[in-house]
Amino acid sequence: MSFLADFGEIVRENQPLAPLTYFGVGGPARWMVSPRSVAELAEVGRRCRQEDVDVYVLGAGANLLVSDDGVDGVVIRLNAPAFRKVAWERDRDGLVAEGWAGADLDGVAVKIGAGLSMARLTLDSVERGLAGLECMAGIPGSLGGIIRMNAGGRFGQISDVVSDVTVLDETGQVRRLGHGEVGFTYRHTKLNGSIVVGATLVLRPDDADRVKKRYEEIWDYKKRSQPLADYSAGCIFKNPPNDSAGRLIDQAGLKGHRIGGASVSEQHGNFIVASKGAQARDVLSLIGTIRRTVAERFGVELELEVQIWDRCGNGVPL
Ligand code: EPU
């Protein structure tokens, strides 16, 4: 009997993960748990610590590669309504909403749950004429995952608008961290070991047409330069300082290079696309080939941006 048996319907065993990731490859989760509240999440975390079981947190699966063997641990999904809440400080007419004391005159705050969709929040903010998230156009993900890895692109990143982040830390305490305590750097935070459960963002009121135009321009740029309709996890590697991983991979002649069902996108060198029948091991081999080739050609060690889950935790293929 599973050590999570008394959690009842929120637990499932041997759940396929591939359909829950943008790559669409990889094996199952030994256990999948969808807690209905922060208290329930904390209780599941406590039980896992007690039993020494690894915990993985699944966002929207947009920046994730699951190994073909899957993961031998508990995968947490924050998709219950309690984790998808959104509360705006002001309504669409600019009036301060109930329950918000001391409105911030420099911006409009929004409290969000970690399971909320980035795309949905971005659209909402653009429609409200609030600036700050239009740089996230075309970036999929859940807010929890987006914050955890400080997602963004050349037009901005989520840390630009984060005021505070609420986490369940590795000791089981719920803590509210100010912006400075999160440790935001390029595609990185110091939140390892903690689970993001929510956050407060602060956006800037602006001319609605201007915000919309900028959002559309960024979307257009991405549609032109990235294979958005294919199965991929976005950029595979972080950009090296003052350079572009995509440009290096392109100049190394790797565009179109294929291993099994995985190939380097013809449109953008930093995207690996998975075709029908692809396996995680194809993607992993291709990652290895790219790293070796770019290191030999340019002396640059590319660092992974995509998260890799395997049976021994987060692995880095070489
Ligand atoms: N380039 C090439 N060949 C390529 C790809 C790019 O020559 O195959 C050149 C471009 O022409 C451009 C430069 O490299 O001069 C930079 O390319 P791009 O504008 O596409 O930006 P990037 O640095 O490759 C970053 C983010 C993307 C984000 C875009 C746009 C990283 C690792 N990547 O890409 O984020 O969408 O800016 O905002 O930070 C992601 O994180 O998953 C991601 C896709």
mmCIF file of C-alpha atoms and ligand atoms in Angstrom:
data_model
loop_
_atom_site.group_PDB
_atom_site.id
_atom_site.type_symbol
_atom_site.label_atom_id
_atom_site.label_comp_id
_atom_site.label_asym_id
_atom_site.label_seq_id
_atom_site.Cartn_x
_atom_site.Cartn_y
_atom_site.Cartn_z
ATOM 1 C CA MET A 1 0.000 0.000 0.000
ATOM 2 C CA SER A 2 1.268 3.460 -0.929
ATOM 3 C CA PHE A 3 2.610 5.708 1.841
ATOM 4 C CA LEU A 4 0.155 8.315 0.464
ATOM 5 C CA ALA A 5 -2.908 6.021 0.596
ATOM 6 C CA ASP A 6 -4.752 8.113 3.174
ATOM 7 C CA PHE A 7 -4.628 11.182 0.882
ATOM 8 C CA GLY A 8 -7.284 9.440 -1.209
ATOM 9 C CA GLU A 9 -8.422 10.945 -4.485
ATOM 10 C CA ILE A 10 -5.679 13.563 -4.823
ATOM 11 C CA VAL A 11 -3.080 10.810 -5.390
ATOM 12 C CA ARG A 12 -2.602 8.753 -8.564
ATOM 13 C CA GLU A 13 0.033 6.100 -9.219
ATOM 14 C CA ASN A 14 2.040 5.585 -12.412
ATOM 15 C CA GLN A 15 0.769 8.651 -14.212
ATOM 16 C CA PRO A 16 2.121 9.382 -17.719
ATOM 17 C CA LEU A 17 4.005 12.672 -17.766
ATOM 18 C CA ALA A 18 4.589 13.003 -21.536
ATOM 19 C CA PRO A 19 1.131 14.490 -22.261
ATOM 20 C CA LEU A 20 1.729 17.047 -19.521
ATOM 21 C CA THR A 21 4.911 18.416 -21.114
ATOM 22 C CA TYR A 22 5.423 20.532 -24.235
ATOM 23 C CA PHE A 23 8.058 18.076 -25.494
ATOM 24 C CA GLY A 24 5.523 15.252 -25.258
ATOM 25 C CA VAL A 25 8.150 12.619 -24.399
ATOM 26 C CA GLY A 26 9.240 10.732 -21.274
ATOM 27 C CA GLY A 27 7.954 8.130 -18.829
ATOM 28 C CA PRO A 28 5.512 8.171 -15.907
ATOM 29 C CA ALA A 29 5.528 9.584 -12.405
ATOM 30 C CA ARG A 30 5.488 6.924 -9.693
ATOM 31 C CA TRP A 31 2.996 9.132 -7.840
ATOM 32 C CA MET A 32 1.169 12.276 -8.878
ATOM 33 C CA VAL A 33 -0.469 14.456 -6.250
ATOM 34 C CA SER A 34 -2.785 17.446 -6.773
ATOM 35 C CA PRO A 35 -3.165 19.100 -3.359
ATOM 36 C CA ARG A 36 -6.292 21.202 -2.816
ATOM 37 C CA SER A 37 -4.721 23.719 -0.421
ATOM 38 C CA VAL A 38 -1.369 24.912 0.888
ATOM 39 C CA ALA A 39 -2.046 22.989 4.107
ATOM 40 C CA GLU A 40 -2.571 19.777 2.147
ATOM 41 C CA LEU A 41 0.569 20.461 0.108
ATOM 42 C CA ALA A 42 2.532 20.954 3.338
ATOM 43 C CA GLU A 43 1.191 17.662 4.694
ATOM 44 C CA VAL A 44 2.189 15.773 1.522
ATOM 45 C CA GLY A 45 5.649 17.386 1.726
ATOM 46 C CA ARG A 46 5.993 16.342 5.360
ATOM 47 C CA ARG A 47 5.078 12.748 4.517
ATOM 48 C CA CYS A 48 7.596 12.668 1.651
ATOM 49 C CA ARG A 49 10.373 13.963 3.921
ATOM 50 C CA GLN A 50 9.467 11.334 6.507
ATOM 51 C CA GLU A 51 9.667 8.552 3.888
ATOM 52 C CA ASP A 52 12.678 10.101 2.123
ATOM 53 C CA VAL A 53 10.802 10.270 -1.194
ATOM 54 C CA ASP A 54 11.890 12.784 -3.855
ATOM 55 C CA VAL A 55 9.461 15.566 -4.708
ATOM 56 C CA TYR A 56 9.181 17.170 -8.160
ATOM 57 C CA VAL A 57 6.942 20.128 -8.867
ATOM 58 C CA LEU A 58 5.226 20.192 -12.244
ATOM 59 C CA GLY A 59 4.189 23.533 -13.676
ATOM 60 C CA ALA A 60 2.853 23.691 -17.216
ATOM 61 C CA GLY A 61 5.636 21.351 -18.424
ATOM 62 C CA ALA A 62 6.872 24.031 -20.807
ATOM 63 C CA ASN A 63 10.551 23.913 -19.887
ATOM 64 C CA LEU A 64 10.856 20.294 -18.911
ATOM 65 C CA LEU A 65 12.344 17.092 -20.296
ATOM 66 C CA VAL A 66 11.284 13.897 -18.493
ATOM 67 C CA SER A 67 13.538 10.863 -19.021
ATOM 68 C CA ASP A 68 12.122 7.766 -20.704
ATOM 69 C CA ASP A 69 12.115 5.916 -17.361
ATOM 70 C CA GLY A 70 10.046 8.635 -15.730
ATOM 71 C CA VAL A 71 10.580 9.674 -12.120
ATOM 72 C CA ASP A 72 10.633 7.560 -8.996
ATOM 73 C CA GLY A 73 9.047 10.023 -6.615
ATOM 74 C CA VAL A 74 6.089 12.296 -6.039
ATOM 75 C CA VAL A 75 5.158 14.795 -8.737
ATOM 76 C CA ILE A 76 3.125 17.659 -7.340
ATOM 77 C CA ARG A 77 0.635 19.407 -9.618
ATOM 78 C CA LEU A 78 -0.669 22.747 -8.408
ATOM 79 C CA ASN A 79 -3.726 22.743 -10.668
ATOM 80 C CA ALA A 80 -6.457 22.897 -8.016
ATOM 81 C CA PRO A 81 -8.551 26.108 -7.896
ATOM 82 C CA ALA A 82 -6.787 27.220 -4.686
ATOM 83 C CA PHE A 83 -3.546 27.581 -6.674
ATOM 84 C CA ARG A 84 -5.058 29.306 -9.702
ATOM 85 C CA LYS A 85 -6.463 32.358 -7.951
ATOM 86 C CA VAL A 86 -5.885 35.856 -9.232
ATOM 87 C CA ALA A 87 -6.808 39.015 -7.288
ATOM 88 C CA TRP A 88 -6.305 42.466 -8.822
ATOM 89 C CA GLU A 89 -5.754 45.476 -6.603
ATOM 90 C CA ARG A 90 -7.987 47.582 -8.859
ATOM 91 C CA ASP A 91 -10.933 46.840 -11.052
ATOM 92 C CA ARG A 92 -10.994 47.703 -14.766
ATOM 93 C CA ASP A 93 -12.138 51.259 -13.946
ATOM 94 C CA GLY A 94 -9.112 51.807 -11.718
ATOM 95 C CA LEU A 95 -11.061 51.606 -8.457
ATOM 96 C CA VAL A 96 -9.344 49.918 -5.531
ATOM 97 C CA ALA A 97 -10.857 46.485 -4.971
ATOM 98 C CA GLU A 98 -12.265 45.322 -1.657
ATOM 99 C CA GLY A 99 -9.723 43.934 0.768
ATOM 100 C CA TRP A 100 -6.799 45.978 -0.586
ATOM 101 C CA ALA A 101 -5.680 48.513 2.017
ATOM 102 C CA GLY A 102 -3.165 51.267 1.143
ATOM 103 C CA ALA A 103 -3.085 51.121 -2.664
ATOM 104 C CA ASP A 104 0.381 51.417 -4.238
ATOM 105 C CA LEU A 105 0.237 54.680 -6.224
ATOM 106 C CA ASP A 106 3.153 53.697 -8.461
ATOM 107 C CA GLY A 107 1.534 50.573 -9.787
ATOM 108 C CA VAL A 108 -1.291 48.088 -9.716
ATOM 109 C CA ALA A 109 -0.660 44.941 -7.723
ATOM 110 C CA VAL A 110 -1.982 41.504 -8.532
ATOM 111 C CA LYS A 111 -1.803 38.481 -6.260
ATOM 112 C CA ILE A 112 -1.532 35.227 -8.158
ATOM 113 C CA GLY A 113 -1.417 31.525 -7.375
ATOM 114 C CA ALA A 114 1.472 29.408 -8.644
ATOM 115 C CA GLY A 115 -0.772 27.282 -10.866
ATOM 116 C CA LEU A 116 -2.090 30.224 -12.887
ATOM 117 C CA SER A 117 -1.267 30.304 -16.596
ATOM 118 C CA MET A 118 1.264 32.947 -17.645
ATOM 119 C CA ALA A 119 -0.409 33.431 -21.030
ATOM 120 C CA ARG A 120 -3.783 34.118 -19.442
ATOM 121 C CA LEU A 121 -2.376 36.636 -16.941
ATOM 122 C CA THR A 122 -0.352 38.364 -19.664
ATOM 123 C CA LEU A 123 -3.450 38.815 -21.835
ATOM 124 C CA ASP A 124 -5.485 40.036 -18.883
ATOM 125 C CA SER A 125 -2.886 42.662 -17.976
ATOM 126 C CA VAL A 126 -2.620 43.870 -21.577
ATOM 127 C CA GLU A 127 -6.409 44.217 -21.791
ATOM 128 C CA ARG A 128 -6.343 46.285 -18.587
ATOM 129 C CA GLY A 129 -3.716 48.650 -20.032
ATOM 130 C CA LEU A 130 -1.119 47.550 -17.488
ATOM 131 C CA ALA A 131 2.500 47.395 -18.597
ATOM 132 C CA GLY A 132 5.167 44.995 -17.367
ATOM 133 C CA LEU A 133 4.042 41.592 -18.645
ATOM 134 C CA GLU A 134 3.875 42.239 -22.396
ATOM 135 C CA CYS A 135 7.519 41.065 -22.542
ATOM 136 C CA MET A 136 6.169 37.624 -21.598
ATOM 137 C CA ALA A 137 4.184 37.329 -24.854
ATOM 138 C CA GLY A 138 4.693 33.878 -26.293
ATOM 139 C CA ILE A 139 6.206 32.480 -23.097
ATOM 140 C CA PRO A 140 4.143 29.535 -21.873
ATOM 141 C CA GLY A 141 4.216 28.225 -18.333
ATOM 142 C CA SER A 142 2.630 28.407 -14.908
ATOM 143 C CA LEU A 143 3.455 31.403 -12.751
ATOM 144 C CA GLY A 144 5.183 29.111 -10.234
ATOM 145 C CA GLY A 145 7.552 27.702 -12.858
ATOM 146 C CA ILE A 146 8.050 31.102 -14.479
ATOM 147 C CA ILE A 147 9.080 32.657 -11.155
ATOM 148 C CA ARG A 148 11.186 29.698 -10.033
ATOM 149 C CA MET A 149 13.410 30.013 -13.133
ATOM 150 C CA ASN A 150 13.003 33.759 -13.680
ATOM 151 C CA ALA A 151 11.705 33.180 -17.193
ATOM 152 C CA GLY A 152 11.813 35.907 -19.801
ATOM 153 C CA GLY A 153 13.611 36.896 -22.943
ATOM 154 C CA ARG A 154 15.388 39.786 -24.566
ATOM 155 C CA PHE A 155 12.430 42.121 -23.838
ATOM 156 C CA GLY A 156 12.300 41.547 -20.086
ATOM 157 C CA GLN A 157 11.893 38.922 -17.409
ATOM 158 C CA ILE A 158 9.383 38.128 -14.674
ATOM 159 C CA SER A 159 11.667 39.433 -11.872
ATOM 160 C CA ASP A 160 11.096 42.955 -13.271
ATOM 161 C CA VAL A 161 7.556 42.919 -11.842
ATOM 162 C CA VAL A 162 7.748 40.571 -8.827
ATOM 163 C CA SER A 163 7.189 42.250 -5.480
ATOM 164 C CA ASP A 164 7.125 39.178 -3.232
ATOM 165 C CA VAL A 165 6.898 35.393 -3.480
ATOM 166 C CA THR A 166 5.199 32.975 -1.084
ATOM 167 C CA VAL A 167 6.864 29.586 -0.761
ATOM 168 C CA LEU A 168 6.583 26.387 1.204
ATOM 169 C CA ASP A 169 10.185 25.922 2.269
ATOM 170 C CA GLU A 170 12.106 22.679 2.746
ATOM 171 C CA THR A 171 11.270 22.608 6.448
ATOM 172 C CA GLY A 172 7.529 22.819 5.724
ATOM 173 C CA GLN A 173 7.109 26.489 6.690
ATOM 174 C CA VAL A 174 5.099 28.924 4.568
ATOM 175 C CA ARG A 175 7.252 32.030 4.050
ATOM 176 C CA ARG A 176 6.759 35.293 2.220
ATOM 177 C CA LEU A 177 9.996 36.415 0.568
ATOM 178 C CA GLY A 178 10.595 39.991 -0.549
ATOM 179 C CA HIS A 179 11.992 40.524 -4.056
ATOM 180 C CA GLY A 180 15.574 40.704 -2.732
ATOM 181 C CA GLU A 181 15.296 37.401 -0.870
ATOM 182 C CA VAL A 182 14.336 35.412 -3.965
ATOM 183 C CA GLY A 183 17.845 35.684 -5.435
ATOM 184 C CA PHE A 184 16.789 36.508 -8.996
ATOM 185 C CA THR A 185 19.541 36.305 -11.588
ATOM 186 C CA TYR A 186 19.459 35.385 -15.289
ATOM 187 C CA ARG A 187 17.036 32.402 -15.594
ATOM 188 C CA HIS A 188 17.742 31.504 -11.980
ATOM 189 C CA THR A 189 16.563 32.012 -8.396
ATOM 190 C CA LYS A 190 17.634 30.661 -5.033
ATOM 191 C CA LEU A 191 14.293 28.868 -4.614
ATOM 192 C CA ASN A 192 15.715 25.352 -4.967
ATOM 193 C CA GLY A 193 14.082 23.095 -2.420
ATOM 194 C CA SER A 194 11.157 25.471 -1.887
ATOM 195 C CA ILE A 195 7.813 25.253 -3.646
ATOM 196 C CA VAL A 196 6.391 28.516 -4.978
ATOM 197 C CA VAL A 197 2.723 28.736 -4.007
ATOM 198 C CA GLY A 198 1.940 32.336 -4.934
ATOM 199 C CA ALA A 199 3.308 35.826 -5.533
ATOM 200 C CA THR A 200 2.476 39.507 -5.781
ATOM 201 C CA LEU A 201 3.347 41.320 -8.997
ATOM 202 C CA VAL A 202 3.222 45.085 -9.525
ATOM 203 C CA LEU A 203 2.357 46.423 -12.997
ATOM 204 C CA ARG A 204 2.368 49.994 -14.338
ATOM 205 C CA PRO A 205 -0.768 51.721 -15.641
ATOM 206 C CA ASP A 206 -0.052 52.872 -19.197
ATOM 207 C CA ASP A 207 -1.811 53.768 -22.413
ATOM 208 C CA ALA A 208 -3.820 50.633 -23.304
ATOM 209 C CA ASP A 209 -3.110 50.896 -27.043
ATOM 210 C CA ARG A 210 0.616 51.291 -26.448
ATOM 211 C CA VAL A 211 0.746 48.203 -24.196
ATOM 212 C CA LYS A 212 -1.231 46.168 -26.740
ATOM 213 C CA LYS A 213 0.998 47.271 -29.618
ATOM 214 C CA ARG A 214 4.158 46.300 -27.748
ATOM 215 C CA TYR A 215 2.633 42.927 -26.829
ATOM 216 C CA GLU A 216 1.740 42.276 -30.484
ATOM 217 C CA GLU A 217 5.191 43.320 -31.713
ATOM 218 C CA ILE A 218 6.885 40.907 -29.317
ATOM 219 C CA TRP A 219 4.488 38.107 -30.328
ATOM 220 C CA ASP A 220 5.224 38.771 -34.009
ATOM 221 C CA TYR A 221 8.970 38.682 -33.390
ATOM 222 C CA LYS A 222 8.657 35.304 -31.670
ATOM 223 C CA LYS A 223 6.393 33.856 -34.351
ATOM 224 C CA ARG A 224 8.919 34.851 -36.982
ATOM 225 C CA SER A 225 12.009 33.589 -35.126
ATOM 226 C CA GLN A 226 10.816 30.548 -33.144
ATOM 227 C CA PRO A 227 9.128 27.204 -33.995
ATOM 228 C CA LEU A 228 6.165 27.875 -31.721
ATOM 229 C CA ALA A 229 3.860 25.266 -33.285
ATOM 230 C CA ASP A 230 6.283 22.357 -32.781
ATOM 231 C CA TYR A 231 6.809 20.103 -29.747
ATOM 232 C CA SER A 232 9.706 21.730 -27.886
ATOM 233 C CA ALA A 233 10.689 23.134 -24.504
ATOM 234 C CA GLY A 234 11.621 26.588 -25.778
ATOM 235 C CA CYS A 235 15.291 27.455 -25.515
ATOM 236 C CA ILE A 236 17.332 24.446 -24.414
ATOM 237 C CA PHE A 237 20.411 26.378 -23.246
ATOM 238 C CA LYS A 238 20.933 29.606 -21.364
ATOM 239 C CA ASN A 239 22.649 32.307 -23.339
ATOM 240 C CA PRO A 240 26.351 32.584 -22.502
ATOM 241 C CA PRO A 241 27.344 36.052 -21.226
ATOM 242 C CA ASN A 242 26.970 38.645 -24.023
ATOM 243 C CA ASP A 243 26.206 36.012 -26.641
ATOM 244 C CA SER A 244 23.336 33.935 -27.976
ATOM 245 C CA ALA A 245 23.276 30.141 -27.693
ATOM 246 C CA GLY A 246 21.014 29.985 -30.762
ATOM 247 C CA ARG A 247 23.495 31.943 -32.862
ATOM 248 C CA LEU A 248 26.418 29.707 -31.770
ATOM 249 C CA ILE A 249 24.478 26.515 -32.546
ATOM 250 C CA ASP A 250 23.465 27.988 -35.895
ATOM 251 C CA GLN A 251 27.063 28.971 -36.738
ATOM 252 C CA ALA A 252 28.259 25.497 -35.756
ATOM 253 C CA GLY A 253 26.089 24.235 -38.648
ATOM 254 C CA LEU A 254 23.811 22.227 -36.389
ATOM 255 C CA LYS A 255 20.417 23.471 -37.604
ATOM 256 C CA GLY A 256 18.429 20.484 -38.848
ATOM 257 C CA HIS A 257 20.811 18.006 -37.173
ATOM 258 C CA ARG A 258 18.724 14.993 -36.134
ATOM 259 C CA ILE A 259 19.078 12.111 -33.699
ATOM 260 C CA GLY A 260 16.129 9.704 -33.779
ATOM 261 C CA GLY A 261 12.986 11.779 -33.393
ATOM 262 C CA ALA A 262 14.757 14.906 -32.115
ATOM 263 C CA SER A 263 16.179 17.625 -34.323
ATOM 264 C CA VAL A 264 17.612 21.119 -34.021
ATOM 265 C CA SER A 265 15.006 23.566 -35.307
ATOM 266 C CA GLU A 266 15.694 25.088 -38.727
ATOM 267 C CA GLN A 267 14.103 28.289 -37.457
ATOM 268 C CA HIS A 268 16.035 28.840 -34.210
ATOM 269 C CA GLY A 269 19.202 26.990 -33.202
ATOM 270 C CA ASN A 270 18.416 26.954 -29.494
ATOM 271 C CA PHE A 271 15.221 24.918 -29.970
ATOM 272 C CA ILE A 272 15.155 21.128 -30.163
ATOM 273 C CA VAL A 273 11.921 19.847 -31.674
ATOM 274 C CA ALA A 274 10.517 16.384 -31.043
ATOM 275 C CA SER A 275 8.658 14.645 -33.850
ATOM 276 C CA LYS A 276 6.181 11.772 -33.556
ATOM 277 C CA GLY A 277 7.808 8.741 -31.925
ATOM 278 C CA ALA A 278 10.661 10.752 -30.392
ATOM 279 C CA GLN A 279 12.156 9.495 -27.146
ATOM 280 C CA ALA A 280 13.685 11.509 -24.334
ATOM 281 C CA ARG A 281 16.975 9.730 -25.024
ATOM 282 C CA ASP A 282 17.030 11.218 -28.563
ATOM 283 C CA VAL A 283 16.726 14.706 -27.099
ATOM 284 C CA LEU A 284 19.398 13.956 -24.481
ATOM 285 C CA SER A 285 21.842 12.643 -27.125
ATOM 286 C CA LEU A 286 21.235 15.711 -29.257
ATOM 287 C CA ILE A 287 21.871 17.970 -26.253
ATOM 288 C CA GLY A 288 25.200 16.164 -25.751
ATOM 289 C CA THR A 289 26.136 16.557 -29.438
ATOM 290 C CA ILE A 290 25.328 20.267 -29.406
ATOM 291 C CA ARG A 291 27.321 20.890 -26.225
ATOM 292 C CA ARG A 292 30.354 19.021 -27.522
ATOM 293 C CA THR A 293 30.251 20.661 -30.956
ATOM 294 C CA VAL A 294 29.857 24.203 -29.604
ATOM 295 C CA ALA A 295 32.615 23.604 -27.019
ATOM 296 C CA GLU A 296 34.992 22.340 -29.736
ATOM 297 C CA ARG A 297 34.159 25.068 -32.243
ATOM 298 C CA PHE A 298 33.904 28.112 -29.972
ATOM 299 C CA GLY A 299 35.304 27.052 -26.573
ATOM 300 C CA VAL A 300 31.906 27.839 -24.975
ATOM 301 C CA GLU A 301 30.329 25.466 -22.430
ATOM 302 C CA LEU A 302 26.582 25.789 -22.923
ATOM 303 C CA GLU A 303 24.584 25.565 -19.725
ATOM 304 C CA LEU A 304 21.142 23.938 -19.749
ATOM 305 C CA GLU A 305 18.068 26.090 -19.340
ATOM 306 C CA VAL A 306 15.631 23.191 -19.706
ATOM 307 C CA GLN A 307 14.961 21.188 -16.531
ATOM 308 C CA ILE A 308 15.695 17.477 -16.766
ATOM 309 C CA TRP A 309 13.925 14.951 -14.578
ATOM 310 C CA ASP A 310 15.242 11.444 -14.348
ATOM 311 C CA ARG A 311 15.157 8.654 -11.800
ATOM 312 C CA CYS A 312 18.058 10.164 -9.876
ATOM 313 C CA GLY A 313 16.742 13.720 -9.727
ATOM 314 C CA ASN A 314 17.851 16.543 -11.974
ATOM 315 C CA GLY A 315 20.434 15.087 -14.334
ATOM 316 C CA VAL A 316 22.763 16.912 -16.670
ATOM 317 C CA PRO A 317 23.761 14.843 -19.719
ATOM 318 C CA LEU A 318 27.288 15.084 -21.085
HETATM 319 N N1 EPU B 1 20.303 33.895 -33.975
HETATM 320 C C1 EPU B 1 20.892 33.272 -35.034
HETATM 321 N N2 EPU B 1 20.518 31.994 -35.342
HETATM 322 C C2 EPU B 1 19.597 31.323 -34.632
HETATM 323 C C3 EPU B 1 18.997 31.952 -33.517
HETATM 324 C C4 EPU B 1 19.365 33.253 -33.210
HETATM 325 O O1 EPU B 1 21.750 33.843 -35.708
HETATM 326 O O2 EPU B 1 19.318 30.171 -34.960
HETATM 327 C C5 EPU B 1 20.684 35.290 -33.661
HETATM 328 C C6 EPU B 1 19.489 36.224 -33.911
HETATM 329 O O3 EPU B 1 19.445 36.645 -35.238
HETATM 330 C C7 EPU B 1 19.768 37.359 -32.935
HETATM 331 C C8 EPU B 1 20.483 36.668 -31.781
HETATM 332 O O4 EPU B 1 20.965 35.420 -32.284
HETATM 333 O O5 EPU B 1 20.657 38.273 -33.507
HETATM 334 C C9 EPU B 1 19.552 36.434 -30.596
HETATM 335 O O6 EPU B 1 18.442 35.643 -31.002
HETATM 336 P P1 EPU B 1 16.950 35.866 -30.422
HETATM 337 O O7 EPU B 1 16.519 37.266 -30.615
HETATM 338 O O8 EPU B 1 16.096 34.806 -30.976
HETATM 339 O O9 EPU B 1 17.109 35.723 -28.877
HETATM 340 P P2 EPU B 1 17.770 34.570 -28.015
HETATM 341 O O10 EPU B 1 18.814 35.202 -27.182
HETATM 342 O O11 EPU B 1 18.144 33.392 -28.826
HETATM 343 C C10 EPU B 1 16.176 34.915 -25.968
HETATM 344 C C11 EPU B 1 15.597 33.959 -24.976
HETATM 345 C C12 EPU B 1 14.301 33.384 -25.535
HETATM 346 C C13 EPU B 1 13.344 34.523 -25.861
HETATM 347 C C14 EPU B 1 14.018 35.438 -26.887
HETATM 348 C C15 EPU B 1 13.157 36.630 -27.272
HETATM 349 C C16 EPU B 1 17.316 32.768 -23.710
HETATM 350 C C17 EPU B 1 18.139 31.530 -23.625
HETATM 351 N N3 EPU B 1 16.507 32.853 -24.765
HETATM 352 O O12 EPU B 1 16.528 34.140 -27.110
HETATM 353 O O13 EPU B 1 13.725 32.615 -24.514
HETATM 354 O O14 EPU B 1 12.141 34.020 -26.389
HETATM 355 O O15 EPU B 1 15.239 35.937 -26.294
HETATM 356 O O16 EPU B 1 12.743 37.325 -26.131
HETATM 357 O O17 EPU B 1 17.407 33.630 -22.836
HETATM 358 C C18 EPU B 1 13.346 30.490 -23.572
HETATM 359 O O18 EPU B 1 13.850 30.957 -22.548
HETATM 360 O O19 EPU B 1 12.882 29.323 -23.643
HETATM 361 C C19 EPU B 1 13.328 31.323 -24.754
HETATM 362 C C20 EPU B 1 12.945 30.866 -25.929
#
